[in-house]
Short mmCIF file of C-alpha atoms in Angstrom, two decimals:
data_model
loop_
_atom_site.label_atom_id
_atom_site.label_comp_id
_atom_site.label_asym_id
_atom_site.label_seq_id
_atom_site.Cartn_x
_atom_site.Cartn_y
_atom_site.Cartn_z
CA MET A 1 -32.96 -12.61 -9.29
CA ILE A 2 -33.42 -9.08 -10.62
CA PRO A 3 -35.49 -8.98 -13.86
CA ALA A 4 -33.34 -8.35 -16.96
CA PRO A 5 -35.10 -5.07 -17.95
CA LEU A 6 -34.57 -3.66 -14.47
CA ARG A 7 -30.92 -4.70 -14.48
CA LEU A 8 -30.45 -3.01 -17.85
CA CYS A 9 -32.06 0.16 -16.49
CA VAL A 10 -29.71 0.12 -13.48
CA TRP A 11 -26.76 -0.41 -15.83
CA LEU A 12 -27.70 2.58 -18.01
CA CYS A 13 -28.34 4.81 -14.99
CA GLY A 14 -24.92 3.88 -13.65
CA CYS A 15 -23.35 4.95 -16.94
CA VAL A 16 -25.01 8.35 -16.81
CA LEU A 17 -24.12 8.86 -13.14
CA ALA A 18 -20.48 7.91 -13.65
CA LEU A 19 -20.13 10.24 -16.61
CA SER A 20 -21.60 13.10 -14.62
CA LEU A 21 -19.17 12.46 -11.75
CA ALA A 22 -16.07 11.82 -13.87
CA SER A 23 -12.97 13.03 -12.10
CA CYS A 24 -11.07 16.05 -13.34
CA VAL A 25 -7.81 14.47 -12.16
CA SER A 26 -6.19 12.57 -15.02
CA THR A 27 -3.91 9.56 -14.70
CA PRO A 28 -0.41 10.56 -15.83
CA LYS A 29 1.30 8.89 -18.77
CA VAL A 30 4.78 7.62 -17.88
CA ALA A 31 7.34 7.85 -20.70
CA LEU A 32 9.21 4.57 -21.13
CA ASP A 33 12.01 3.56 -23.46
CA PRO A 34 10.26 2.49 -26.69
CA THR A 35 13.07 0.09 -27.60
CA ASP A 36 13.17 -3.50 -26.43
CA PRO A 37 13.91 -3.78 -22.69
CA PRO A 38 17.58 -4.39 -21.81
CA ASP A 39 18.88 -7.82 -20.94
CA GLU A 40 19.36 -6.99 -17.27
CA LEU A 41 16.93 -5.30 -14.93
CA GLN A 42 19.81 -3.38 -13.36
CA GLN A 43 20.23 -1.43 -16.62
CA GLN A 44 16.63 -0.27 -16.52
CA LEU A 45 17.07 0.76 -12.90
CA ALA A 46 19.56 3.36 -14.07
CA ILE A 47 16.63 5.04 -15.82
CA ASP A 48 14.54 4.63 -12.67
CA ALA A 49 17.29 6.28 -10.62
CA ALA A 50 17.00 9.42 -12.76
CA LEU A 51 13.39 9.78 -11.60
CA HIS A 52 14.30 10.42 -7.98
CA VAL A 53 16.20 12.90 -5.86
CA ARG A 54 16.59 10.31 -3.09
CA ARG A 55 19.29 7.80 -3.98
CA ALA A 56 19.42 4.09 -3.31
CA ARG A 57 21.38 3.33 -0.14
CA PRO A 58 23.50 0.22 0.42
CA GLY A 59 24.20 -1.46 3.74
CA ASN A 60 20.69 -2.27 4.97
CA ARG A 61 19.19 -5.28 6.71
CA VAL A 62 15.64 -6.00 5.53
CA THR A 63 13.26 -8.51 7.11
CA LEU A 64 9.90 -9.18 5.47
CA LEU A 65 7.06 -9.75 7.93
CA GLN A 66 3.77 -11.39 7.01
CA ASP A 67 0.44 -10.50 8.61
CA GLY A 68 -0.23 -8.88 11.97
CA THR A 69 0.80 -12.08 13.72
CA GLU A 70 4.45 -11.45 12.78
CA THR A 71 4.45 -7.68 12.35
CA PHE A 72 2.80 -6.43 15.54
CA PRO A 73 5.07 -8.43 17.91
CA ALA A 74 8.14 -7.20 15.97
CA MET A 75 6.87 -3.62 16.20
CA PHE A 76 6.17 -3.86 19.94
CA ALA A 77 9.63 -5.34 20.57
CA ALA A 78 11.24 -2.42 18.74
CA LEU A 79 9.02 0.12 20.53
CA ARG A 80 9.99 -1.30 23.93
CA ASN A 81 13.64 -0.70 23.03
CA ALA A 82 13.08 2.97 22.09
CA ARG A 83 15.35 5.32 24.02
CA ASP A 84 15.12 8.65 22.15
CA HIS A 85 12.05 9.01 19.92
CA ILE A 86 9.19 7.24 18.12
CA ASN A 87 7.72 8.67 14.90
CA LEU A 88 4.53 7.15 13.48
CA GLU A 89 2.76 8.05 10.22
CA TYR A 90 -0.30 5.88 9.55
CA TYR A 91 -3.46 5.98 7.48
CA THR A 92 -5.23 4.02 10.24
CA PHE A 93 -4.03 4.61 13.80
CA GLU A 94 -5.79 2.57 16.48
CA ASN A 95 -4.97 1.16 19.89
CA ILE A 96 -3.72 -2.26 18.76
CA HIS A 97 -2.77 -5.07 21.16
CA VAL A 98 -0.08 -7.73 21.41
CA ALA A 99 -0.30 -10.48 24.05
CA GLY A 100 -2.61 -8.39 26.21
CA GLU A 101 -0.49 -5.22 25.99
CA SER A 102 -1.95 -2.18 24.24
CA LEU A 103 -0.12 0.30 22.04
CA GLY A 104 -1.51 3.13 24.18
CA ASP A 105 -0.04 1.69 27.38
CA LEU A 106 3.31 1.07 25.71
CA LEU A 107 3.54 4.60 24.26
CA GLU A 108 2.49 6.16 27.57
CA ARG A 109 5.29 4.30 29.37
CA LYS A 110 7.79 5.53 26.81
CA LEU A 111 6.55 9.11 27.14
CA ARG A 112 6.93 8.96 30.93
CA ALA A 113 10.49 7.68 30.38
CA GLY A 114 11.30 10.78 28.30
CA VAL A 115 10.97 9.29 24.81
CA ALA A 116 9.47 11.75 22.30
CA VAL A 117 6.40 10.42 20.45
CA ASN A 118 5.23 12.14 17.27
CA ILE A 119 2.21 10.85 15.31
CA ILE A 120 0.68 11.64 11.91
CA MET A 121 -2.73 10.05 11.34
CA ASP A 122 -5.04 10.46 8.37
CA ALA A 123 -8.40 11.95 9.35
CA TYR A 124 -10.43 9.63 7.14
CA GLY A 125 -8.48 6.41 7.66
CA SER A 126 -8.41 6.97 11.42
CA ALA A 127 -11.96 8.29 11.73
CA HIS A 128 -12.86 5.46 14.13
CA ALA A 129 -9.87 5.89 16.45
CA ASP A 130 -10.95 5.96 20.10
CA PRO A 131 -10.99 9.62 21.25
CA ASP A 132 -10.02 8.54 24.78
CA PHE A 133 -6.98 6.73 23.40
CA LEU A 134 -5.83 9.87 21.57
CA ALA A 135 -6.58 12.11 24.55
CA ARG A 136 -4.47 9.88 26.83
CA LEU A 137 -1.52 10.13 24.44
CA ARG A 138 -1.81 13.91 24.12
CA GLN A 139 -2.04 14.32 27.87
CA ALA A 140 1.09 12.18 28.28
CA GLY A 141 2.97 14.49 25.89
CA ALA A 142 2.59 12.95 22.43
CA ARG A 143 2.49 15.36 19.48
CA ILE A 144 -0.35 14.33 17.14
CA LEU A 145 -0.96 15.78 13.68
CA VAL A 146 -4.28 14.93 11.98
CA PHE A 147 -3.75 14.90 8.21
CA HIS A 148 -6.47 16.77 6.29
CA PRO A 149 -9.14 16.96 9.00
CA LEU A 150 -12.75 16.35 8.00
CA THR A 151 -14.13 19.53 9.57
CA PRO A 152 -16.01 21.87 7.19
CA ALA A 153 -13.43 24.64 7.63
CA ALA A 154 -10.52 22.30 6.89
CA LEU A 155 -12.23 20.71 3.88
CA LEU A 156 -12.82 24.13 2.31
CA LYS A 157 -9.04 24.70 2.25
CA LEU A 158 -8.31 21.49 0.33
CA LYS A 159 -8.03 21.40 -3.43
CA ASN A 160 -9.35 17.84 -3.35
CA PRO A 161 -10.76 16.10 -0.24
CA ASN A 162 -9.71 12.80 -1.88
CA ASP A 163 -6.06 13.59 -1.07
CA ARG A 164 -5.26 11.31 1.87
CA ASP A 165 -2.14 10.17 3.72
CA HIS A 166 -2.11 6.44 2.95
CA ARG A 167 1.42 5.84 4.29
CA LYS A 168 2.43 3.37 7.00
CA ILE A 169 5.75 4.40 8.60
CA MET A 170 7.25 3.65 12.00
CA VAL A 171 10.71 5.03 12.86
CA ILE A 172 12.34 4.29 16.20
CA ASP A 173 15.44 6.19 17.39
CA GLY A 174 16.35 6.87 13.74
CA ARG A 175 17.79 3.35 13.48
CA VAL A 176 14.88 0.92 13.01
CA ALA A 177 11.91 1.41 10.72
CA PHE A 178 8.83 -0.43 9.52
CA VAL A 179 7.15 0.26 6.19
CA GLY A 180 4.57 -1.61 4.15
CA GLY A 181 0.85 -2.25 3.90
CA ILE A 182 0.02 -2.92 7.54
CA ASN A 183 -1.88 -0.21 9.38
CA LEU A 184 -2.03 0.09 13.16
CA ASP A 185 -5.50 -1.36 12.80
CA ARG A 186 -7.20 -3.88 15.06
CA VAL A 187 -8.49 -5.92 12.11
CA TYR A 188 -4.99 -7.45 12.02
CA GLU A 189 -5.76 -9.02 15.40
CA ASN A 190 -8.61 -11.05 13.89
CA PRO A 191 -8.07 -14.82 14.04
CA PRO A 192 -8.85 -17.06 11.03
CA ASN A 193 -12.62 -16.94 10.59
CA PRO A 194 -14.10 -19.06 7.76
CA GLU A 195 -17.64 -17.97 8.68
CA ALA A 196 -16.76 -14.28 8.20
CA ILE A 197 -15.14 -15.10 4.85
CA ALA A 198 -18.22 -17.04 3.75
CA ARG A 199 -20.53 -14.10 4.43
CA GLY A 200 -18.10 -11.51 3.02
CA ASP A 201 -17.57 -9.85 6.40
CA ALA A 202 -14.19 -8.15 6.00
CA ASP A 203 -14.37 -6.49 9.44
CA HIS A 204 -14.20 -9.85 11.24
CA ALA A 205 -12.16 -11.91 8.75
CA PHE A 206 -8.45 -12.64 9.02
CA TRP A 207 -6.30 -10.04 7.23
CA SER A 208 -3.15 -10.91 5.28
CA ASP A 209 -0.52 -8.26 4.60
CA VAL A 210 3.24 -7.59 4.39
CA ASP A 211 5.59 -5.15 6.12
CA ALA A 212 9.35 -4.68 5.98
CA ARG A 213 11.55 -4.10 9.01
CA ILE A 214 14.57 -2.03 7.93
CA GLU A 215 17.81 -1.25 9.71
CA GLY A 216 20.59 0.79 8.13
CA PRO A 217 21.09 4.02 6.17
CA ALA A 218 17.65 3.85 4.46
CA VAL A 219 15.95 4.52 7.81
CA ALA A 220 17.03 8.17 7.56
CA ASP A 221 15.10 8.50 4.29
CA LEU A 222 11.90 7.26 5.93
CA GLN A 223 12.57 9.78 8.68
CA HIS A 224 12.88 12.54 6.06
CA VAL A 225 9.52 11.49 4.55
CA PHE A 226 7.90 11.80 7.97
CA PHE A 227 9.40 15.23 8.67
CA ALA A 228 8.51 16.55 5.22
CA THR A 229 4.84 15.74 5.79
CA TRP A 230 4.97 17.17 9.31
CA ALA A 231 6.41 20.44 8.04
CA HIS A 232 4.10 20.66 5.02
CA GLU A 233 1.03 20.16 7.21
CA ASN A 234 2.24 22.66 9.87
CA GLY A 235 2.56 20.11 12.65
CA PRO A 236 3.14 21.32 16.23
CA ALA A 237 6.67 21.99 17.45
CA MET A 238 8.59 18.83 18.31
CA GLN A 239 10.93 18.16 21.16
CA PRO A 240 14.60 18.32 20.11
CA ARG A 241 15.95 14.80 19.76
CA ASN A 242 18.64 12.88 17.90
CA TYR A 243 16.36 12.23 14.94
CA PHE A 244 19.19 11.60 12.47
CA PRO A 245 21.98 9.58 14.12
CA PRO A 246 25.04 8.78 11.98
CA PRO A 247 24.10 6.00 9.54
CA VAL A 248 25.58 2.57 10.16
CA GLU A 249 25.73 -0.19 7.52
CA VAL A 250 24.35 -3.42 9.00
CA GLY A 251 23.51 -5.58 5.97
CA ASN A 252 23.89 -6.12 2.24
CA GLN A 253 20.56 -4.91 0.86
CA VAL A 254 20.32 -1.76 -1.27
CA VAL A 255 17.17 0.25 -0.50
CA ARG A 256 15.57 3.27 -2.15
CA ILE A 257 12.71 4.98 -0.31
CA ILE A 258 10.12 6.51 -2.63
CA ASP A 259 7.54 8.99 -1.33
CA SER A 260 4.76 9.70 -3.79
CA ALA A 261 2.11 12.40 -3.45
CA PRO A 262 -0.28 14.43 -5.63
CA ARG A 263 1.95 16.80 -7.55
CA ASP A 264 0.22 19.98 -6.38
CA THR A 265 0.32 19.01 -2.69
CA ALA A 266 3.66 17.24 -2.42
CA PRO A 267 6.09 18.52 0.19
CA ARG A 268 9.10 17.49 -1.90
CA GLU A 269 9.37 16.01 -5.38
CA GLY A 270 5.72 15.31 -5.97
CA GLY A 271 3.95 13.17 -8.48
CA PRO A 272 3.44 9.41 -8.83
CA LEU A 273 7.06 8.41 -8.30
CA TYR A 274 6.41 4.80 -7.31
CA TYR A 275 4.05 4.42 -10.27
CA ALA A 276 6.87 5.43 -12.60
CA SER A 277 9.30 3.07 -10.87
CA PHE A 278 6.89 0.14 -11.05
CA LEU A 279 6.21 0.68 -14.74
CA ALA A 280 9.93 1.00 -15.50
CA ALA A 281 10.69 -2.25 -13.66
CA VAL A 282 7.88 -4.16 -15.39
CA HIS A 283 9.02 -2.72 -18.71
CA ALA A 284 12.50 -4.12 -18.06
CA ALA A 285 11.47 -7.50 -16.66
CA GLN A 286 12.93 -10.49 -18.48
CA HIS A 287 12.10 -13.58 -16.43
CA SER A 288 9.47 -13.24 -13.69
CA ILE A 289 7.01 -10.86 -12.04
CA ASP A 290 5.39 -11.93 -8.77
CA LEU A 291 2.80 -9.48 -7.51
CA SER A 292 0.39 -9.41 -4.56
CA THR A 293 -1.96 -6.46 -4.18
CA GLY A 294 -4.97 -5.85 -1.98
CA PHE A 295 -6.58 -3.43 -4.44
CA PHE A 296 -6.24 -4.41 -8.09
CA VAL A 297 -7.82 -1.80 -10.34
CA PRO A 298 -4.88 -1.22 -12.69
CA THR A 299 -4.54 1.79 -14.93
CA HIS A 300 -4.48 1.29 -18.69
CA GLN A 301 -0.70 1.69 -18.77
CA GLU A 302 -0.19 -0.85 -15.97
CA ARG A 303 -2.30 -3.43 -17.82
CA GLN A 304 -0.50 -2.62 -21.05
CA GLU A 305 2.97 -3.14 -19.55
CA LEU A 306 1.96 -6.37 -17.81
CA ARG A 307 0.53 -7.68 -21.09
CA ARG A 308 3.69 -6.79 -23.00
CA ALA A 309 5.84 -8.50 -20.39
CA ALA A 310 3.78 -11.70 -20.64
CA GLN A 311 3.91 -11.58 -24.44
CA ARG A 312 7.72 -11.52 -24.40
CA GLY A 313 7.80 -14.59 -22.17
CA VAL A 314 7.93 -13.19 -18.64
CA ALA A 315 6.22 -15.54 -16.14
CA ILE A 316 3.69 -13.47 -14.19
CA ARG A 317 1.98 -14.58 -10.98
CA LEU A 318 -0.68 -12.18 -9.71
CA VAL A 319 -2.46 -12.70 -6.36
CA VAL A 320 -5.51 -10.55 -5.62
CA PRO A 321 -8.34 -10.65 -3.05
CA ALA A 322 -11.61 -12.53 -3.32
CA ILE A 323 -13.00 -10.50 -0.40
CA SER A 324 -12.24 -6.87 0.42
CA SER A 325 -13.22 -4.07 2.75
CA VAL A 326 -14.25 -2.26 -0.47
CA PRO A 327 -16.14 -4.92 -2.48
CA GLU A 328 -16.45 -2.67 -5.54
CA THR A 329 -12.70 -2.89 -6.08
CA VAL A 330 -12.85 -6.68 -6.37
CA ALA A 331 -15.54 -6.41 -9.03
CA ALA A 332 -13.67 -3.66 -10.90
CA GLY A 333 -10.47 -5.70 -10.84
CA ARG A 334 -12.19 -8.80 -12.21
CA ALA A 335 -13.27 -6.79 -15.23
CA ALA A 336 -9.57 -6.40 -16.12
CA TYR A 337 -8.72 -10.10 -15.89
CA GLY A 338 -9.49 -10.91 -19.51
CA ASP A 339 -6.71 -8.86 -21.12
CA LEU A 340 -4.17 -10.47 -18.82
CA LEU A 341 -5.42 -14.06 -18.89
CA GLU A 342 -5.43 -14.00 -22.70
CA VAL A 343 -1.65 -13.48 -22.79
CA GLY A 344 -0.81 -16.07 -20.14
CA VAL A 345 -0.79 -14.11 -16.88
CA HIS A 346 -1.69 -16.45 -14.00
CA ILE A 347 -4.20 -14.92 -11.57
CA TRP A 348 -5.18 -16.28 -8.17
CA GLU A 349 -7.79 -14.95 -5.71
CA ARG A 350 -6.93 -15.38 -2.02
CA GLN A 351 -9.79 -17.34 -0.43
CA ASP A 352 -9.14 -17.52 3.32
CA ALA A 353 -8.35 -13.91 4.21
CA VAL A 354 -8.76 -10.26 3.30
CA LEU A 355 -5.65 -9.77 1.18
CA HIS A 356 -4.33 -6.25 1.81
CA SER A 357 -0.64 -6.57 0.84
CA LYS A 358 1.17 -4.31 -1.63
CA PHE A 359 4.37 -5.92 -2.82
CA VAL A 360 6.02 -7.13 -6.00
CA THR A 361 9.28 -8.83 -6.87
CA ILE A 362 10.81 -8.92 -10.36
CA ASP A 363 13.54 -11.10 -11.85
CA GLY A 364 14.73 -12.25 -8.43
CA VAL A 365 16.45 -8.95 -7.63
CA TRP A 366 13.97 -6.01 -7.54
CA THR A 367 11.39 -5.98 -4.75
CA ALA A 368 8.93 -3.28 -3.70
CA VAL A 369 7.13 -3.23 -0.35
CA GLY A 370 4.97 -0.31 0.66
CA SER A 371 1.58 1.35 0.76
CA SER A 372 0.90 1.73 -2.99
CA ASN A 373 -1.83 -0.40 -4.52
CA LEU A 374 -2.31 -1.12 -8.21
CA ASP A 375 -5.10 1.41 -8.53
CA ARG A 376 -5.68 4.95 -9.68
CA ARG A 377 -6.11 6.29 -6.15
CA SER A 378 -2.51 5.43 -5.32
CA VAL A 379 -1.39 7.30 -8.43
CA VAL A 380 -3.34 10.57 -8.32
CA TYR A 381 -4.74 11.05 -4.80
CA ASN A 382 -2.76 9.44 -1.99
CA ASN A 383 0.45 10.21 -0.19
CA GLU A 384 2.27 6.87 -0.46
CA VAL A 385 5.62 5.46 0.58
CA ASP A 386 7.40 2.39 -0.80
CA ALA A 387 10.76 0.73 -0.25
CA ILE A 388 12.52 -0.57 -3.36
CA ILE A 389 14.91 -3.32 -2.26
CA LEU A 390 17.68 -4.49 -4.60
CA GLY A 391 18.98 -7.86 -3.49
CA ARG A 392 18.37 -11.55 -4.07
CA GLU A 393 17.86 -12.30 -0.38
CA THR A 394 14.75 -10.14 -0.06
CA ALA A 395 13.47 -11.17 -3.50
CA LYS A 396 13.70 -14.84 -2.51
CA ALA A 397 11.71 -14.17 0.68
CA ALA A 398 9.10 -12.21 -1.31
CA ARG A 399 8.65 -15.03 -3.82
CA ALA A 400 8.16 -17.48 -0.97
CA MET A 401 5.41 -15.24 0.45
CA ILE A 402 3.69 -15.14 -2.95
CA SER A 403 3.83 -18.94 -3.07
CA ARG A 404 2.22 -19.14 0.37
CA ASP A 405 -0.54 -16.79 -0.82
CA ILE A 406 -1.12 -19.04 -3.84
CA ALA A 407 -1.45 -22.08 -1.58
CA HIS A 408 -4.54 -20.40 -0.06
CA ALA A 409 -5.93 -19.09 -3.33
CA LYS A 410 -8.05 -20.18 -6.26
CA GLU A 411 -6.66 -19.82 -9.78
CA ILE A 412 -8.93 -18.01 -12.23
CA THR A 413 -8.90 -19.55 -15.70
CA LEU A 414 -9.72 -17.78 -18.95
CA SER A 415 -12.62 -20.13 -19.71
CA GLU A 416 -14.08 -19.57 -16.23
CA TRP A 417 -13.76 -15.81 -16.60
CA ARG A 418 -15.39 -15.83 -20.03
CA ASN A 419 -18.35 -17.88 -18.74
CA ARG A 420 -19.13 -15.71 -15.70
CA SER A 421 -22.74 -14.71 -15.15
CA PHE A 422 -24.53 -11.58 -16.32
CA ASP A 423 -24.87 -10.43 -12.72
CA GLU A 424 -21.10 -10.68 -12.26
CA ARG A 425 -20.51 -8.72 -15.45
CA LEU A 426 -22.97 -6.05 -14.33
CA HIS A 427 -21.26 -5.78 -10.94
CA GLU A 428 -17.86 -5.51 -12.65
CA PHE A 429 -19.05 -2.78 -14.97
CA TYR A 430 -20.56 -0.78 -12.15
CA GLY A 431 -17.30 -1.17 -10.20
CA ARG A 432 -15.29 0.07 -13.19
CA LEU A 433 -17.46 3.18 -13.39
CA TRP A 434 -16.25 4.16 -9.93
CA GLN A 435 -12.60 3.29 -10.44
CA PHE A 436 -11.57 6.95 -10.62
CA LEU A 437 -12.26 7.08 -6.86
CA MET A 438 -10.57 3.75 -6.07
#
């Protein structure tokens, strides 16, 4: 136990340090209709539609996939069927495995068969990628673009080294795509490991996450997001391929693809577009909000809109992690529980896994799956991509996933939160000081 005077000294020093390092990048204020929200969420979505150049596209088939155990086999099956091209844009790009087969071996076979392979990988998120793995792919003919390299010369050219490509996009033959929170990261191969959870070892714990497999016209929009980043970052010349085949309607889900990026670095629209969409949807919610996020350090406006929704009778279920690869974010998020618990928001912490998902479903019709967390980093620093899916079928599947998360989670009560220890409060405060980087 740290003596109280020493803890107070640490607390005060943290205040001074945080003030001295305060970010010059401000969180934007999203203008919302000040009147009462409309009766139907669809009416509010008309306002949301005005925020975006890219329109919502009907005729899609969407399958939600939970964890690496479902997602990686589905990805490998689609990759094996590739005939023309494979485009990958990932924050973390590693040589993952499925049933003894590696991604590197699979991509090399496709390259030898004449399939074009183009890869965007973030320099920071993929810092631990095996150099031999990347060299093998380059030698086989893959085009690889490293987003914002960490070399001194490259860093000097950046306005802010915090700007990272946090997206997770896979497009195959322009007809099948995957988007969501799941990186091509070997942590998703981890089996359930209660011992790792008990000691807070995120590297060896089981990871829980969500991806969406999309077929239909919306795939072309994910392809456009990939090419816009490639062009903006001066990627190497690509092989000519049929990157945009004629769109074919294959289902009944309406999908809008939203690519967010720091406004001064965005290749297209720029700005926190998903942030605006999320706030507009919460502002319009009338019945239910079910939300699962791996990093919960909400902005003031996000907390404010969630509180207002709960106060007008919207049932809100929020699932967040109890263990994270960035422990400070868990502490910072806990500091925000009070405002929400006081108005009836139900909060659960996932106990058996590292929760890394980023999805929300509202009123049984509006569902978002993508790379954006509920944190400031996703608003002001990262390139993000999210799929907004309008349809009861996907919303029903998303609610079922939230319920499964809750079955493995512990509910946090207001009385429990109010009676937490001084050490917990100190950890929370210190975490909140650093939230501008989270």
